Amino acid sequence: MSVSFERSDVVAGFRTCLPVAVGVGGYGIAFGVLSRQAGLSVAEATLMSATVLAGASQLIAVELWDAPLPVVAIVVTTLVVNLRYVLMGASLRPWFEDLSPLQSYGSLFFVTDESWALSIADLRTGSGRGGFLLGAGLSIWVLWVATTAIGAAAGGAVGNPKRYGLDFVLTGIFVIIAVGLWRGREDLAPWAVAAGFAILGAEMLPGRWYILLGGLAGCLVAVIRHD
Amino acid sequence: MIDLDPLVVGVIAGMVLVTYATKVGGLWLLGRIELSERAEVGLEALPGAIIVAIVAPELAGGGPPEWAAAGLAAVVAWRTDNLLVSLAVAMAAVLAFRAI
């Protein structure tokens, strides 16, 4: 399979991801507001969004924020919450092994759950658009950074996002992407197991460990059934 | 409002470092080992399993309005293969079902 890295790939990724990025922007505003309440300045909150670019871990870090700053706890929690990216990066290998280190490792800086999911869906169709991930990641980056700044500057003037259904945006997006990833009956057992373990894990484990647990469990079922 | 505390910048730098390590770690690691056919099968099943693991607890934590909206979104996505249209339907549906 040949994978390109064209400017048009990046543009396609950016465009496709834009509606998703608008949804992510709702979370950016929430993060900005929360980080101001936790004591970060507008510049600090915006800097964190621009460089860390991992929403769940940023929200948790801001929750841990205290005086004196629990530096080790924040950094270690960030690592643990983001371990799922190891799996996501691994899943990109069939396409990204053809890219240069700058292209692949540069694109991966901008990876988020949403841009990864859209890119996998695109690459699975055989599009060969290696630059799609970068474009998708950039559209989320732009919205995430801008809305963090807006949220932080606005402070507490924002109402409950549930009123506008914004809390459902990401759930809806992932359902739609899952439909595109469905490969047929072979996926039934792995997906059922992944869902079961994730639901159990979300009840019993802290943070976002349930994503790793469910993902690995589903993957294992596929491997076992292969024989 | 625009001040940057050196300690805060240091914490953010630490967060950036560990986050970037997780983002590139999977690809880097797999570039260094030879994968068996079984492992390739697992790798192909991984994206779907991760997505399901992300969304299943969110849906389980919701109620009938969210389930109905998710179901409708899935049908529209399956029929149209269009993210924007499916998402618009999902959002309209969840707002409508919650209002009932």
GROMACS .gro file of C-alpha atoms in nm:
model
  327
    1MET     CA    1   0.000   0.000   0.000
    2SER     CA    2   0.150   0.335  -0.094
    3VAL     CA    3   0.092   0.626   0.138
    4SER     CA    4   0.152   0.984   0.028
    5PHE     CA    5   0.201   1.301   0.226
    6GLU     CA    6   0.054   1.572   0.005
    7ARG     CA    7  -0.063   1.919   0.087
    8SER     CA    8  -0.407   1.810  -0.036
    9ASP     CA    9  -0.410   1.530   0.227
   10VAL     CA   10  -0.356   1.787   0.500
   11VAL     CA   11  -0.631   2.011   0.362
   12ALA     CA   12  -0.871   1.714   0.338
   13GLY     CA   13  -0.799   1.618   0.699
   14PHE     CA   14  -0.844   1.976   0.816
   15ARG     CA   15  -1.180   2.010   0.638
   16THR     CA   16  -1.316   1.673   0.745
   17CYS     CA   17  -1.226   1.734   1.107
   18LEU     CA   18  -1.353   2.091   1.129
   19PRO     CA   19  -1.707   2.006   1.250
   20VAL     CA   20  -1.552   1.772   1.505
   21ALA     CA   21  -1.311   2.047   1.611
   22VAL     CA   22  -1.605   2.280   1.672
   23GLY     CA   23  -1.743   2.017   1.912
   24VAL     CA   24  -1.405   1.988   2.081
   25GLY     CA   25  -1.415   2.367   2.113
   26GLY     CA   26  -1.701   2.329   2.361
   27TYR     CA   27  -1.461   2.140   2.585
   28GLY     CA   28  -1.193   2.403   2.522
   29ILE     CA   29  -1.418   2.670   2.668
   30ALA     CA   30  -1.492   2.449   2.968
   31PHE     CA   31  -1.120   2.384   3.016
   32GLY     CA   32  -1.041   2.755   2.993
   33VAL     CA   33  -1.302   2.843   3.253
   34LEU     CA   34  -1.191   2.566   3.491
   35SER     CA   35  -0.823   2.647   3.459
   36ARG     CA   36  -0.887   3.013   3.548
   37GLN     CA   37  -1.085   2.902   3.853
   38ALA     CA   38  -0.795   2.673   3.950
   39GLY     CA   39  -0.556   2.969   3.943
   40LEU     CA   40  -0.384   2.953   3.605
   41SER     CA   41  -0.347   3.274   3.407
   42VAL     CA   42  -0.497   3.306   3.057
   43ALA     CA   43  -0.146   3.275   2.912
   44GLU     CA   44  -0.067   2.963   3.115
   45ALA     CA   45  -0.394   2.788   3.023
   46THR     CA   46  -0.346   2.873   2.656
   47LEU     CA   47   0.016   2.761   2.662
   48MET     CA   48  -0.090   2.428   2.812
   49SER     CA   49  -0.353   2.372   2.543
   50ALA     CA   50  -0.111   2.466   2.264
   51THR     CA   51   0.168   2.234   2.379
   52VAL     CA   52   0.012   1.943   2.571
   53LEU     CA   53  -0.296   1.907   2.346
   54ALA     CA   54  -0.461   1.622   2.537
   55GLY     CA   55  -0.795   1.735   2.678
   56ALA     CA   56  -0.871   1.469   2.937
   57SER     CA   57  -0.528   1.490   3.098
   58GLN     CA   58  -0.539   1.870   3.099
   59LEU     CA   59  -0.876   1.872   3.276
   60ILE     CA   60  -0.746   1.629   3.537
   61ALA     CA   61  -0.426   1.830   3.583
   62VAL     CA   62  -0.632   2.141   3.649
   63GLU     CA   63  -0.836   1.947   3.902
   64LEU     CA   64  -0.515   1.849   4.082
   65TRP     CA   65  -0.390   2.210   4.067
   66ASP     CA   66  -0.314   2.339   4.418
   67ALA     CA   67  -0.071   2.551   4.619
   68PRO     CA   68   0.202   2.436   4.653
   69LEU     CA   69   0.187   2.283   4.307
   70PRO     CA   70   0.186   1.896   4.320
   71VAL     CA   71   0.433   1.874   4.030
   72VAL     CA   72   0.504   1.500   4.038
   73ALA     CA   73   0.138   1.403   4.081
   74ILE     CA   74   0.035   1.618   3.785
   75VAL     CA   75   0.306   1.488   3.550
   76VAL     CA   76   0.258   1.120   3.647
   77THR     CA   77  -0.122   1.145   3.618
   78THR     CA   78  -0.080   1.304   3.275
   79LEU     CA   79   0.137   1.012   3.167
   80VAL     CA   80  -0.111   0.752   3.292
   81VAL     CA   81  -0.417   0.922   3.143
   82ASN     CA   82  -0.242   0.949   2.806
   83LEU     CA   83  -0.109   0.592   2.786
   84ARG     CA   84  -0.393   0.513   2.545
   85TYR     CA   85  -0.206   0.715   2.281
   86VAL     CA   86   0.056   0.436   2.274
   87LEU     CA   87  -0.211   0.203   2.135
   88MET     CA   88  -0.340   0.463   1.891
   89GLY     CA   89   0.011   0.533   1.760
   90ALA     CA   90   0.075   0.161   1.723
   91SER     CA   91  -0.241   0.120   1.516
   92LEU     CA   92  -0.112   0.376   1.264
   93ARG     CA   93   0.196   0.175   1.179
   94PRO     CA   94   0.066  -0.003   0.864
   95TRP     CA   95   0.041   0.339   0.695
   96PHE     CA   96   0.297   0.551   0.876
   97GLU     CA   97   0.594   0.321   0.821
   98ASP     CA   98   0.617   0.465   0.468
   99LEU     CA   99   0.646   0.823   0.591
  100SER     CA  100   0.963   1.008   0.689
  101PRO     CA  101   1.038   1.047   1.062
  102LEU     CA  102   0.963   1.419   1.042
  103GLN     CA  103   0.626   1.354   0.876
  104SER     CA  104   0.518   1.078   1.114
  105TYR     CA  105   0.659   1.205   1.444
  106GLY     CA  106   0.564   1.562   1.355
  107SER     CA  107   0.204   1.458   1.278
  108LEU     CA  108   0.183   1.259   1.601
  109PHE     CA  109   0.239   1.572   1.810
  110PHE     CA  110  -0.109   1.684   1.697
  111VAL     CA  111  -0.283   1.351   1.765
  112THR     CA  112  -0.601   1.357   1.972
  113ASP     CA  113  -0.870   1.089   2.018
  114GLU     CA  114  -1.090   1.254   1.757
  115SER     CA  115  -0.832   1.325   1.485
  116TRP     CA  116  -0.686   0.977   1.527
  117ALA     CA  117  -1.029   0.815   1.488
  118LEU     CA  118  -1.113   1.016   1.174
  119SER     CA  119  -0.773   0.943   1.022
  120ILE     CA  120  -0.795   0.569   1.085
  121ALA     CA  121  -1.139   0.571   0.923
  122ASP     CA  122  -0.995   0.755   0.621
  123LEU     CA  123  -0.683   0.537   0.590
  124ARG     CA  124  -0.895   0.221   0.617
  125THR     CA  125  -1.073   0.317   0.294
  126GLY     CA  126  -0.738   0.289   0.117
  127SER     CA  127  -0.712   0.662   0.050
  128GLY     CA  128  -0.338   0.656   0.117
  129ARG     CA  129  -0.357   1.008   0.258
  130GLY     CA  130  -0.069   1.011   0.507
  131GLY     CA  131  -0.109   1.384   0.568
  132PHE     CA  132  -0.472   1.350   0.675
  133LEU     CA  133  -0.380   1.303   1.042
  134LEU     CA  134  -0.177   1.625   1.048
  135GLY     CA  135  -0.460   1.825   0.889
  136ALA     CA  136  -0.721   1.679   1.123
  137GLY     CA  137  -0.494   1.741   1.421
  138LEU     CA  138  -0.430   2.101   1.313
  139SER     CA  139  -0.799   2.186   1.291
  140ILE     CA  140  -0.850   2.058   1.645
  141TRP     CA  141  -0.537   2.238   1.764
  142VAL     CA  142  -0.657   2.573   1.628
  143LEU     CA  143  -1.002   2.542   1.787
  144TRP     CA  144  -0.871   2.393   2.113
  145VAL     CA  145  -0.618   2.673   2.166
  146ALA     CA  146  -0.856   2.952   2.062
  147THR     CA  147  -1.146   2.828   2.277
  148THR     CA  148  -0.917   2.773   2.577
  149ALA     CA  149  -0.813   3.137   2.555
  150ILE     CA  150  -1.176   3.250   2.515
  151GLY     CA  151  -1.293   3.033   2.806
  152ALA     CA  152  -1.010   3.150   3.030
  153ALA     CA  153  -1.071   3.515   2.945
  154ALA     CA  154  -1.448   3.482   2.992
  155GLY     CA  155  -1.405   3.316   3.330
  156GLY     CA  156  -1.732   3.200   3.480
  157ALA     CA  157  -1.969   3.373   3.236
  158VAL     CA  158  -2.049   3.047   3.055
  159GLY     CA  159  -2.358   2.843   3.134
  160ASN     CA  160  -2.404   2.468   3.148
  161PRO     CA  161  -2.294   2.312   2.816
  162LYS     CA  162  -2.561   2.043   2.858
  163ARG     CA  163  -2.823   2.304   2.773
  164TYR     CA  164  -2.702   2.309   2.413
  165GLY     CA  165  -2.648   1.933   2.392
  166LEU     CA  166  -2.273   1.999   2.366
  167ASP     CA  167  -2.199   1.722   2.615
  168PHE     CA  168  -2.325   1.476   2.352
  169VAL     CA  169  -2.107   1.597   2.062
  170LEU     CA  170  -1.810   1.371   2.125
  171THR     CA  171  -2.026   1.067   2.203
  172GLY     CA  172  -2.213   1.121   1.878
  173ILE     CA  173  -1.891   1.161   1.682
  174PHE     CA  174  -1.744   0.838   1.816
  175VAL     CA  175  -2.063   0.644   1.740
  176ILE     CA  176  -2.054   0.771   1.381
  177ILE     CA  177  -1.685   0.685   1.345
  178ALA     CA  178  -1.746   0.337   1.489
  179VAL     CA  179  -2.004   0.272   1.216
  180GLY     CA  180  -1.739   0.359   0.955
  181LEU     CA  181  -1.487   0.123   1.117
  182TRP     CA  182  -1.721  -0.179   1.126
  183ARG     CA  183  -1.566  -0.456   0.915
  184GLY     CA  184  -1.847  -0.712   0.946
  185ARG     CA  185  -1.935  -1.002   1.172
  186GLU     CA  186  -1.572  -1.068   1.266
  187ASP     CA  187  -1.587  -0.746   1.470
  188LEU     CA  188  -1.891  -0.849   1.675
  189ALA     CA  189  -1.712  -1.046   1.948
  190PRO     CA  190  -1.412  -0.809   1.987
  191TRP     CA  191  -1.642  -0.506   2.005
  192ALA     CA  192  -1.878  -0.667   2.255
  193VAL     CA  193  -1.587  -0.762   2.479
  194ALA     CA  194  -1.428  -0.416   2.441
  195ALA     CA  195  -1.758  -0.253   2.542
  196GLY     CA  196  -1.807  -0.485   2.839
  197PHE     CA  197  -1.457  -0.437   2.977
  198ALA     CA  198  -1.467  -0.061   2.919
  199ILE     CA  199  -1.798  -0.024   3.105
  200LEU     CA  200  -1.668  -0.235   3.394
  201GLY     CA  201  -1.336  -0.049   3.390
  202ALA     CA  202  -1.506   0.290   3.396
  203GLU     CA  203  -1.687   0.180   3.713
  204MET     CA  204  -1.388   0.033   3.888
  205LEU     CA  205  -1.074   0.209   3.766
  206PRO     CA  206  -0.964   0.572   3.808
  207GLY     CA  207  -0.909   0.812   3.517
  208ARG     CA  208  -0.920   0.680   3.164
  209TRP     CA  209  -0.771   0.335   3.221
  210TYR     CA  210  -1.094   0.184   3.092
  211ILE     CA  211  -1.002   0.284   2.735
  212LEU     CA  212  -0.678   0.087   2.753
  213LEU     CA  213  -0.850  -0.205   2.921
  214GLY     CA  214  -1.140  -0.227   2.675
  215GLY     CA  215  -0.918  -0.168   2.371
  216LEU     CA  216  -0.671  -0.439   2.471
  217ALA     CA  217  -0.945  -0.687   2.567
  218GLY     CA  218  -1.121  -0.645   2.231
  219CYS     CA  219  -0.793  -0.672   2.045
  220LEU     CA  220  -0.706  -0.991   2.235
  221VAL     CA  221  -1.037  -1.151   2.138
  222ALA     CA  222  -0.962  -1.080   1.771
  223VAL     CA  223  -0.618  -1.242   1.808
  224ILE     CA  224  -0.756  -1.553   1.985
  225ARG     CA  225  -1.034  -1.600   1.731
  226HIS     CA  226  -0.789  -1.575   1.441
  227ASP     CA  227  -0.697  -1.947   1.455
  228MET     CA  228  -0.379   3.756   3.334
  229ILE     CA  229  -0.091   3.717   3.091
  230ASP     CA  230   0.181   3.634   3.345
  231LEU     CA  231   0.377   3.310   3.315
  232ASP     CA  232   0.502   3.159   3.642
  233PRO     CA  233   0.833   2.973   3.580
  234LEU     CA  234   0.717   2.678   3.796
  235VAL     CA  235   0.388   2.653   3.604
  236VAL     CA  236   0.578   2.661   3.275
  237GLY     CA  237   0.800   2.383   3.413
  238VAL     CA  238   0.497   2.167   3.502
  239ILE     CA  239   0.351   2.225   3.157
  240ALA     CA  240   0.688   2.128   3.001
  241GLY     CA  241   0.678   1.803   3.202
  242MET     CA  242   0.325   1.735   3.082
  243VAL     CA  243   0.429   1.803   2.721
  244LEU     CA  244   0.722   1.562   2.750
  245VAL     CA  245   0.524   1.266   2.887
  246THR     CA  246   0.230   1.329   2.653
  247TYR     CA  247   0.450   1.345   2.343
  248ALA     CA  248   0.625   1.026   2.458
  249THR     CA  249   0.289   0.843   2.465
  250LYS     CA  250   0.185   0.989   2.128
  251VAL     CA  251   0.499   0.871   1.945
  252GLY     CA  252   0.577   0.570   2.167
  253GLY     CA  253   0.353   0.315   1.996
  254LEU     CA  254   0.476   0.386   1.643
  255TRP     CA  255   0.839   0.405   1.757
  256LEU     CA  256   0.820   0.074   1.944
  257LEU     CA  257   0.658  -0.114   1.656
  258GLY     CA  258   0.921   0.019   1.416
  259ARG     CA  259   1.178  -0.176   1.616
  260ILE     CA  260   1.020  -0.520   1.641
  261GLU     CA  261   0.909  -0.772   1.380
  262LEU     CA  262   0.535  -0.842   1.407
  263SER     CA  263   0.385  -1.191   1.377
  264GLU     CA  264   0.072  -1.249   1.170
  265ARG     CA  265  -0.132  -1.283   1.489
  266ALA     CA  266  -0.008  -0.948   1.612
  267GLU     CA  267  -0.101  -0.789   1.277
  268VAL     CA  268  -0.455  -0.925   1.319
  269GLY     CA  269  -0.469  -0.772   1.665
  270LEU     CA  270  -0.339  -0.442   1.533
  271GLU     CA  271  -0.614  -0.433   1.269
  272ALA     CA  272  -0.880  -0.494   1.534
  273LEU     CA  273  -0.735  -0.230   1.766
  274PRO     CA  274  -0.892   0.093   1.629
  275GLY     CA  275  -1.249  -0.037   1.646
  276ALA     CA  276  -1.191  -0.181   1.993
  277ILE     CA  277  -1.052   0.150   2.122
  278ILE     CA  278  -1.342   0.353   1.979
  279VAL     CA  279  -1.593   0.113   2.133
  280ALA     CA  280  -1.406   0.135   2.464
  281ILE     CA  281  -1.427   0.515   2.451
  282VAL     CA  282  -1.795   0.535   2.366
  283ALA     CA  283  -1.950   0.238   2.552
  284PRO     CA  284  -1.914   0.383   2.906
  285GLU     CA  285  -2.039   0.723   2.783
  286LEU     CA  286  -2.352   0.561   2.642
  287ALA     CA  287  -2.394   0.336   2.945
  288GLY     CA  288  -2.387   0.651   3.161
  289GLY     CA  289  -2.658   0.816   2.950
  290GLY     CA  290  -3.028   0.740   2.926
  291PRO     CA  291  -3.299   0.671   2.664
  292PRO     CA  292  -3.255   1.012   2.489
  293GLU     CA  293  -2.882   0.951   2.438
  294TRP     CA  294  -2.935   0.589   2.331
  295ALA     CA  295  -3.205   0.685   2.082
  296ALA     CA  296  -2.993   0.969   1.942
  297ALA     CA  297  -2.689   0.742   1.915
  298GLY     CA  298  -2.895   0.477   1.737
  299LEU     CA  299  -3.034   0.731   1.493
  300ALA     CA  300  -2.685   0.873   1.430
  301ALA     CA  301  -2.555   0.520   1.360
  302VAL     CA  302  -2.831   0.454   1.104
  303VAL     CA  303  -2.774   0.787   0.929
  304ALA     CA  304  -2.396   0.732   0.929
  305TRP     CA  305  -2.444   0.385   0.782
  306ARG     CA  306  -2.679   0.512   0.508
  307THR     CA  307  -2.508   0.840   0.417
  308ASP     CA  308  -2.144   0.782   0.516
  309ASN     CA  309  -2.137   1.156   0.589
  310LEU     CA  310  -1.998   1.278   0.921
  311LEU     CA  311  -2.146   1.626   0.914
  312VAL     CA  312  -2.500   1.514   0.827
  313SER     CA  313  -2.487   1.232   1.083
  314LEU     CA  314  -2.361   1.466   1.353
  315ALA     CA  315  -2.631   1.724   1.278
  316VAL     CA  316  -2.895   1.452   1.309
  317ALA     CA  317  -2.738   1.327   1.634
  318MET     CA  318  -2.738   1.673   1.791
  319ALA     CA  319  -3.091   1.758   1.680
  320ALA     CA  320  -3.208   1.418   1.803
  321VAL     CA  321  -3.051   1.443   2.148
  322LEU     CA  322  -3.196   1.791   2.203
  323ALA     CA  323  -3.539   1.678   2.084
  324PHE     CA  324  -3.544   1.354   2.286
  325ARG     CA  325  -3.427   1.534   2.600
  326ALA     CA  326  -3.707   1.785   2.563
  327ILE     CA  327  -3.973   1.510   2.557
   0.00000   0.00000   0.00000
